[in-house]
């Protein structure tokens, strides 16, 4: 069984559209994250949720809205997509926010905005 | 703010040889964790090894070991008996005790020559 899964793995869309990426973890973890990997492969945190509550929002444009319906899911909705949103988006989870907890990553979603 | 620097964008090693990837970081905290993640062409992020800052003993995982120098804020990864499957992008990451986010370095692309 996949520990952290994301759908879709590839997403190609036009500028101005709205799209969602779904993430699910079956590890029983309390904390989930979204990271963005840009074209230079630099990874940066976007959001973090602990027990369905937002705990990190790294100055991400408000076109990005994470939603956590339960502890096992953290979806990312993006409104009015722009060319600069093209990137690979990774979901991750950890047992808790404790600094010693290892984060496990999903396979990533490659978003291409045309 | 904490920063992580990987000064080697690319490295190359002969199969069966040893290679060391460098990482330095900047923090004013005393308690934190350091990680090395591997990202092969499949783009899956795979945890290679982790080090607790309060432990003086360097972590080892089979062919992978670290040289952790806390005073120098240095955290290098040594890969022994390199294999073709080790070819990947390697990321050094720092995690502090506030919110649990990972701060990544720029990555080092490792190629393994047969």
mmCIF file of C-alpha atoms in Angstrom:
data_model
loop_
_atom_site.group_PDB
_atom_site.id
_atom_site.type_symbol
_atom_site.label_atom_id
_atom_site.label_comp_id
_atom_site.label_asym_id
_atom_site.label_seq_id
_atom_site.Cartn_x
_atom_site.Cartn_y
_atom_site.Cartn_z
ATOM 1 C CA UNK A 1 0.000 0.000 0.000
ATOM 2 C CA UNK A 2 1.200 3.493 -0.866
ATOM 3 C CA UNK A 3 1.859 5.496 2.302
ATOM 4 C CA UNK A 4 1.329 8.982 0.850
ATOM 5 C CA UNK A 5 -0.530 9.201 -2.459
ATOM 6 C CA UNK A 6 -1.310 12.140 -4.706
ATOM 7 C CA UNK A 7 -3.687 12.529 -7.617
ATOM 8 C CA UNK A 8 -3.178 13.350 -10.344
ATOM 9 C CA UNK A 9 0.509 12.723 -11.053
ATOM 10 C CA UNK A 10 0.433 15.009 -14.071
ATOM 11 C CA UNK A 11 -1.776 18.003 -14.662
ATOM 12 C CA UNK A 12 -1.719 20.169 -17.779
ATOM 13 C CA UNK A 13 -4.041 23.143 -17.897
ATOM 14 C CA UNK A 14 -4.571 26.603 -19.332
ATOM 15 C CA UNK A 15 -3.844 29.903 -17.616
ATOM 16 C CA UNK A 16 -6.793 31.195 -15.649
ATOM 17 C CA UNK A 17 -8.254 27.772 -14.860
ATOM 18 C CA UNK A 18 -8.928 26.407 -11.388
ATOM 19 C CA UNK A 19 -7.511 23.023 -10.429
ATOM 20 C CA UNK A 20 -7.139 20.758 -7.401
ATOM 21 C CA UNK A 21 -4.533 18.252 -6.307
ATOM 22 C CA UNK A 22 -5.524 15.601 -3.803
ATOM 23 C CA UNK A 23 -3.342 14.011 -1.145
ATOM 24 C CA UNK A 24 -4.050 11.076 1.128
ATOM 25 C CA UNK A 25 -1.910 9.323 3.717
ATOM 26 C CA UNK A 26 -2.614 5.956 5.315
ATOM 27 C CA UNK A 27 0.077 6.191 7.981
ATOM 28 C CA UNK A 28 -2.185 7.502 10.725
ATOM 29 C CA UNK A 29 -0.163 10.723 10.875
ATOM 30 C CA UNK A 30 -1.502 13.935 12.391
ATOM 31 C CA UNK A 31 0.485 16.422 10.309
ATOM 32 C CA UNK A 32 0.487 17.012 6.570
ATOM 33 C CA UNK A 33 2.386 19.413 4.320
ATOM 34 C CA UNK A 34 2.514 20.842 0.830
ATOM 35 C CA UNK A 35 5.867 21.653 -0.758
ATOM 36 C CA UNK A 36 6.574 23.250 -4.130
ATOM 37 C CA UNK A 37 9.575 22.253 -6.260
ATOM 38 C CA UNK A 38 10.376 24.826 -8.929
ATOM 39 C CA UNK A 39 12.091 24.391 -12.279
ATOM 40 C CA UNK A 40 15.512 24.602 -10.611
ATOM 41 C CA UNK A 41 14.450 21.781 -8.287
ATOM 42 C CA UNK A 42 14.374 24.031 -5.233
ATOM 43 C CA UNK A 43 11.922 22.740 -2.629
ATOM 44 C CA UNK A 44 10.016 25.072 -0.387
ATOM 45 C CA UNK A 45 7.255 24.593 2.181
ATOM 46 C CA UNK A 46 3.862 26.070 1.311
ATOM 47 C CA UNK A 47 1.481 24.872 4.008
ATOM 48 C CA UNK A 48 1.311 22.621 7.019
ATOM 49 C CA UNK A 49 -1.738 21.232 8.791
ATOM 50 C CA UNK A 50 -1.843 19.521 12.160
ATOM 51 C CA UNK A 51 -5.054 17.738 13.116
ATOM 52 C CA UNK A 52 -6.865 19.586 10.321
ATOM 53 C CA UNK A 53 -5.695 22.990 11.539
ATOM 54 C CA UNK A 54 -3.423 25.277 9.539
ATOM 55 C CA UNK A 55 -0.119 25.844 11.326
ATOM 56 C CA UNK A 56 2.166 27.060 8.542
ATOM 57 C CA UNK A 57 1.350 29.378 5.652
ATOM 58 C CA UNK A 58 4.553 30.526 3.978
ATOM 59 C CA UNK A 59 3.332 33.710 2.294
ATOM 60 C CA UNK A 60 1.698 31.734 -0.458
ATOM 61 C CA UNK A 61 -0.675 33.749 -2.731
ATOM 62 C CA UNK A 62 -4.272 33.426 -1.631
ATOM 63 C CA UNK A 63 -5.059 31.797 -4.983
ATOM 64 C CA UNK A 64 -3.751 28.671 -3.237
ATOM 65 C CA UNK A 65 -6.171 27.253 -0.706
ATOM 66 C CA UNK A 66 -5.439 24.045 1.177
ATOM 67 C CA UNK A 67 -8.324 22.066 2.564
ATOM 68 C CA UNK A 68 -8.138 19.285 5.121
ATOM 69 C CA UNK A 69 -11.455 17.399 5.414
ATOM 70 C CA UNK A 70 -9.877 14.966 7.874
ATOM 71 C CA UNK A 71 -6.438 14.084 9.222
ATOM 72 C CA UNK A 72 -5.730 11.680 6.365
ATOM 73 C CA UNK A 73 -6.363 14.165 3.565
ATOM 74 C CA UNK A 74 -4.896 17.505 2.559
ATOM 75 C CA UNK A 75 -6.013 18.846 -0.790
ATOM 76 C CA UNK A 76 -4.605 21.843 -2.619
ATOM 77 C CA UNK A 77 -6.912 24.029 -4.675
ATOM 78 C CA UNK A 78 -5.443 26.631 -7.001
ATOM 79 C CA UNK A 79 -7.537 29.418 -8.515
ATOM 80 C CA UNK A 80 -6.733 31.486 -11.597
ATOM 81 C CA UNK A 81 -3.638 29.513 -12.521
ATOM 82 C CA UNK A 82 -0.609 31.457 -13.743
ATOM 83 C CA UNK A 83 2.413 30.405 -15.788
ATOM 84 C CA UNK A 84 4.590 30.724 -12.686
ATOM 85 C CA UNK A 85 2.553 28.070 -10.906
ATOM 86 C CA UNK A 86 4.132 25.423 -13.124
ATOM 87 C CA UNK A 87 6.094 23.199 -10.767
ATOM 88 C CA UNK A 88 6.069 19.855 -9.018
ATOM 89 C CA UNK A 89 3.932 19.845 -5.888
ATOM 90 C CA UNK A 90 4.719 17.382 -3.133
ATOM 91 C CA UNK A 91 2.493 16.330 -0.305
ATOM 92 C CA UNK A 92 4.140 14.950 2.839
ATOM 93 C CA UNK A 93 3.097 13.728 6.252
ATOM 94 C CA UNK A 94 4.648 13.152 9.669
ATOM 95 C CA UNK A 95 3.436 11.680 12.927
ATOM 96 C CA UNK A 96 3.249 15.113 14.513
ATOM 97 C CA UNK A 97 4.861 18.561 14.324
ATOM 98 C CA UNK A 98 7.616 17.463 16.682
ATOM 99 C CA UNK A 99 10.952 18.260 15.144
ATOM 100 C CA UNK A 100 12.203 14.717 15.358
ATOM 101 C CA UNK A 101 9.357 13.259 13.315
ATOM 102 C CA UNK A 102 10.381 12.077 9.869
ATOM 103 C CA UNK A 103 8.393 13.418 6.932
ATOM 104 C CA UNK A 104 7.269 10.977 4.254
ATOM 105 C CA UNK A 105 6.651 12.324 0.791
ATOM 106 C CA UNK A 106 4.132 11.500 -1.893
ATOM 107 C CA UNK A 107 5.189 10.906 -5.516
ATOM 108 C CA UNK A 108 4.597 14.504 -6.539
ATOM 109 C CA UNK A 109 2.231 16.155 -9.011
ATOM 110 C CA UNK A 110 3.760 17.868 -12.029
ATOM 111 C CA UNK A 111 1.603 20.877 -12.869
ATOM 112 C CA UNK A 112 2.098 22.531 -16.247
ATOM 113 C CA UNK A 113 0.282 25.780 -16.966
ATOM 114 C CA UNK A 114 0.115 26.741 -20.653
ATOM 115 C CA UNK B 1 16.045 32.647 9.553
ATOM 116 C CA UNK B 2 17.551 29.256 9.024
ATOM 117 C CA UNK B 3 19.286 28.530 5.722
ATOM 118 C CA UNK B 4 20.781 25.418 4.159
ATOM 119 C CA UNK B 5 23.512 25.583 1.514
ATOM 120 C CA UNK B 6 24.752 22.868 -0.802
ATOM 121 C CA UNK B 7 27.680 24.329 -2.693
ATOM 122 C CA UNK B 8 28.114 21.452 -5.169
ATOM 123 C CA UNK B 9 25.436 21.576 -7.887
ATOM 124 C CA UNK B 10 26.872 18.425 -9.504
ATOM 125 C CA UNK B 11 29.132 15.590 -8.433
ATOM 126 C CA UNK B 12 30.368 12.489 -10.188
ATOM 127 C CA UNK B 13 31.723 9.219 -8.807
ATOM 128 C CA UNK B 14 32.995 5.987 -10.269
ATOM 129 C CA UNK B 15 31.033 2.877 -9.425
ATOM 130 C CA UNK B 16 32.349 1.211 -6.228
ATOM 131 C CA UNK B 17 34.153 4.395 -5.180
ATOM 132 C CA UNK B 18 33.332 6.760 -2.317
ATOM 133 C CA UNK B 19 31.882 10.228 -2.668
ATOM 134 C CA UNK B 20 31.115 12.988 -0.159
ATOM 135 C CA UNK B 21 28.373 15.562 -0.621
ATOM 136 C CA UNK B 22 28.676 18.803 1.335
ATOM 137 C CA UNK B 23 26.035 20.726 3.258
ATOM 138 C CA UNK B 24 26.261 23.693 5.578
ATOM 139 C CA UNK B 25 23.464 25.378 7.478
ATOM 140 C CA UNK B 26 22.867 28.424 9.568
ATOM 141 C CA UNK B 27 20.785 28.472 12.739
ATOM 142 C CA UNK B 28 20.795 30.007 16.183
ATOM 143 C CA UNK B 29 18.944 27.056 17.703
ATOM 144 C CA UNK B 30 20.549 24.237 19.633
ATOM 145 C CA UNK B 31 17.952 21.518 19.081
ATOM 146 C CA UNK B 32 17.148 20.449 15.553
ATOM 147 C CA UNK B 33 17.293 17.559 13.116
ATOM 148 C CA UNK B 34 19.173 17.241 9.846
ATOM 149 C CA UNK B 35 18.224 14.998 6.960
ATOM 150 C CA UNK B 36 19.479 13.818 3.608
ATOM 151 C CA UNK B 37 16.821 13.008 1.028
ATOM 152 C CA UNK B 38 17.397 11.347 -2.336
ATOM 153 C CA UNK B 39 15.327 12.197 -5.411
ATOM 154 C CA UNK B 40 15.901 9.780 -8.321
ATOM 155 C CA UNK B 41 14.524 10.483 -11.814
ATOM 156 C CA UNK B 42 11.203 9.016 -10.674
ATOM 157 C CA UNK B 43 11.057 12.237 -8.526
ATOM 158 C CA UNK B 44 10.030 10.330 -5.393
ATOM 159 C CA UNK B 45 11.622 11.879 -2.286
ATOM 160 C CA UNK B 46 13.329 9.132 -0.290
ATOM 161 C CA UNK B 47 14.796 9.599 3.182
ATOM 162 C CA UNK B 48 18.428 8.481 3.207
ATOM 163 C CA UNK B 49 19.620 9.333 6.704
ATOM 164 C CA UNK B 50 18.906 11.657 9.621
ATOM 165 C CA UNK B 51 20.939 13.152 12.448
ATOM 166 C CA UNK B 52 19.837 14.513 15.780
ATOM 167 C CA UNK B 53 21.746 17.683 16.666
ATOM 168 C CA UNK B 54 22.139 16.698 20.310
ATOM 169 C CA UNK B 55 23.922 13.471 19.382
ATOM 170 C CA UNK B 56 27.646 13.674 18.827
ATOM 171 C CA UNK B 57 27.783 10.258 17.190
ATOM 172 C CA UNK B 58 27.487 10.391 13.424
ATOM 173 C CA UNK B 59 24.526 8.528 11.927
ATOM 174 C CA UNK B 60 25.100 5.596 9.573
ATOM 175 C CA UNK B 61 22.749 3.604 7.360
ATOM 176 C CA UNK B 62 24.499 0.793 5.526
ATOM 177 C CA UNK B 63 26.667 2.473 2.830
ATOM 178 C CA UNK B 64 25.549 5.959 3.855
ATOM 179 C CA UNK B 65 27.097 7.914 6.707
ATOM 180 C CA UNK B 66 27.285 11.522 7.764
ATOM 181 C CA UNK B 67 29.992 13.756 9.153
ATOM 182 C CA UNK B 68 28.173 16.094 11.513
ATOM 183 C CA UNK B 69 30.191 19.027 12.805
ATOM 184 C CA UNK B 70 27.815 21.035 14.983
ATOM 185 C CA UNK B 71 30.180 23.887 15.787
ATOM 186 C CA UNK B 72 31.019 24.330 12.123
ATOM 187 C CA UNK B 73 27.350 23.819 11.136
ATOM 188 C CA UNK B 74 28.382 21.247 8.602
ATOM 189 C CA UNK B 75 26.548 18.043 7.659
ATOM 190 C CA UNK B 76 28.147 16.066 4.829
ATOM 191 C CA UNK B 77 26.949 12.772 3.373
ATOM 192 C CA UNK B 78 29.392 10.021 2.499
ATOM 193 C CA UNK B 79 28.342 7.282 0.110
ATOM 194 C CA UNK B 80 30.628 4.255 0.124
ATOM 195 C CA UNK B 81 30.827 1.589 -2.585
ATOM 196 C CA UNK B 82 28.735 3.739 -4.916
ATOM 197 C CA UNK B 83 26.188 1.928 -7.053
ATOM 198 C CA UNK B 84 24.470 2.914 -10.283
ATOM 199 C CA UNK B 85 21.211 3.168 -8.357
ATOM 200 C CA UNK B 86 22.685 5.926 -6.208
ATOM 201 C CA UNK B 87 22.497 8.330 -9.137
ATOM 202 C CA UNK B 88 19.992 10.989 -8.092
ATOM 203 C CA UNK B 89 19.535 14.510 -6.778
ATOM 204 C CA UNK B 90 20.447 14.680 -3.089
ATOM 205 C CA UNK B 91 18.926 17.258 -0.796
ATOM 206 C CA UNK B 92 20.148 18.282 2.611
ATOM 207 C CA UNK B 93 17.354 19.487 4.908
ATOM 208 C CA UNK B 94 17.025 21.124 8.309
ATOM 209 C CA UNK B 95 14.083 20.799 10.626
ATOM 210 C CA UNK B 96 13.633 22.919 13.695
ATOM 211 C CA UNK B 97 11.243 22.645 16.566
ATOM 212 C CA UNK B 98 8.750 25.262 15.417
ATOM 213 C CA UNK B 99 5.994 23.934 13.214
ATOM 214 C CA UNK B 100 8.039 21.115 11.801
ATOM 215 C CA UNK B 101 8.734 22.426 8.311
ATOM 216 C CA UNK B 102 11.774 21.209 6.402
ATOM 217 C CA UNK B 103 14.187 23.770 4.979
ATOM 218 C CA UNK B 104 16.020 22.364 1.975
ATOM 219 C CA UNK B 105 19.323 23.083 0.318
ATOM 220 C CA UNK B 106 19.591 23.620 -3.420
ATOM 221 C CA UNK B 107 20.432 19.990 -4.103
ATOM 222 C CA UNK B 108 23.436 18.138 -5.538
ATOM 223 C CA UNK B 109 23.031 16.069 -8.699
ATOM 224 C CA UNK B 110 25.089 12.885 -8.306
ATOM 225 C CA UNK B 111 26.025 10.815 -11.325
ATOM 226 C CA UNK B 112 27.607 7.364 -11.039
ATOM 227 C CA UNK B 113 29.868 6.171 -13.838
ATOM 228 C CA UNK B 114 30.121 2.437 -14.593
#
